[in-house]
Amino acid sequence: MRIQVIGPGCTNCQRLYAQTQQALAQAGIAAELEKVEGRDEIAAMGIAFTPALAVNGEVKASGRIPQLPEIVSWITTAAASEG
C-alpha cells in the first residue's frame, strides 16, 4: 500500500503526516508513507488545496486534516481490497 501526504511542508502538512503515521500504527498495517512536497508533483496530481492525502493513488482528502478514525477507515479498506 502506498500513502502520500501532499503539500509544501507546512505545519498542517506535518500534522497530517503525523496523524497518518498514528493511523497506520493503530490499524497495524504496514505501508509506504511518503511526502509529496514538490510544486510540480502536486500540480500533476491535480491537487488544488493542501494538505491532501492519497491512498494507492486515490485522493481521499484535500484542503483539510481528516480525523484519525477516517484515515484508519481508508487504510483498512484499501488493505482489505488488496487482500
XYZ file of C-alpha atoms in Angstrom:
83
model
C 0.000 0.000 0.000
C 1.219 3.475 -0.839
C 0.083 6.513 1.121
C 1.058 10.035 0.133
C 0.811 13.192 2.222
C 0.694 16.014 -0.298
C 1.654 19.586 0.482
C 4.556 22.030 0.599
C 5.694 21.008 4.083
C 3.578 23.480 6.051
C 2.504 22.922 9.652
C -0.791 21.328 8.570
C 1.065 19.010 6.202
C 3.318 17.919 9.064
C 0.275 17.335 11.284
C -1.385 15.221 8.582
C 1.801 13.163 8.160
C 1.968 12.516 11.922
C -1.743 11.683 12.051
C -1.315 9.243 9.153
C 1.591 7.547 10.945
C -0.625 7.202 14.006
C -3.459 5.755 11.886
C -1.113 3.165 10.386
C 0.089 2.155 13.846
C -3.473 1.945 15.153
C -4.574 -0.168 12.196
C -1.487 -2.369 12.461
C -0.877 -2.101 8.740
C 2.471 -1.643 7.036
C 2.508 0.831 4.180
C 4.852 3.010 2.204
C 4.275 6.523 3.569
C 5.769 9.378 1.605
C 5.659 13.143 1.457
C 4.957 14.832 -1.862
C 6.242 18.387 -1.487
C 7.267 19.461 -4.980
C 5.032 22.092 -6.545
C 5.141 20.378 -9.955
C 4.301 16.977 -8.452
C 1.386 18.450 -6.504
C 0.035 20.143 -9.640
C 0.460 16.955 -11.688
C -1.721 15.126 -9.159
C -4.471 17.711 -9.639
C -4.329 18.908 -6.035
C -5.661 22.455 -5.629
C -5.736 22.614 -1.823
C -3.249 21.220 0.672
C -2.721 19.314 2.794
C -4.032 16.337 0.891
C -3.919 12.592 1.441
C -3.857 9.893 -1.226
C -4.144 6.149 -0.659
C -2.922 3.982 -3.537
C -3.130 6.974 -5.873
C -6.699 7.929 -4.916
C -7.061 11.331 -3.269
C -9.104 10.870 -0.101
C -8.913 14.388 1.366
C -7.778 17.781 0.163
C -7.605 21.089 1.972
C -8.180 19.610 5.427
C -6.772 17.290 8.056
C -9.119 14.304 8.324
C -9.938 12.853 11.720
C -7.937 9.806 12.819
C -10.867 7.325 12.511
C -11.448 8.491 8.942
C -7.823 7.842 7.976
C -7.873 4.436 9.700
C -11.011 3.551 7.730
C -9.414 4.464 4.406
C -6.288 2.460 5.246
C -8.158 -0.655 6.380
C -10.487 -0.521 3.365
C -7.510 -0.244 0.995
C -5.723 -3.099 2.778
C -8.811 -5.303 2.528
C -9.155 -4.631 -1.194
C -5.512 -5.598 -1.726
C -6.405 -8.817 0.014
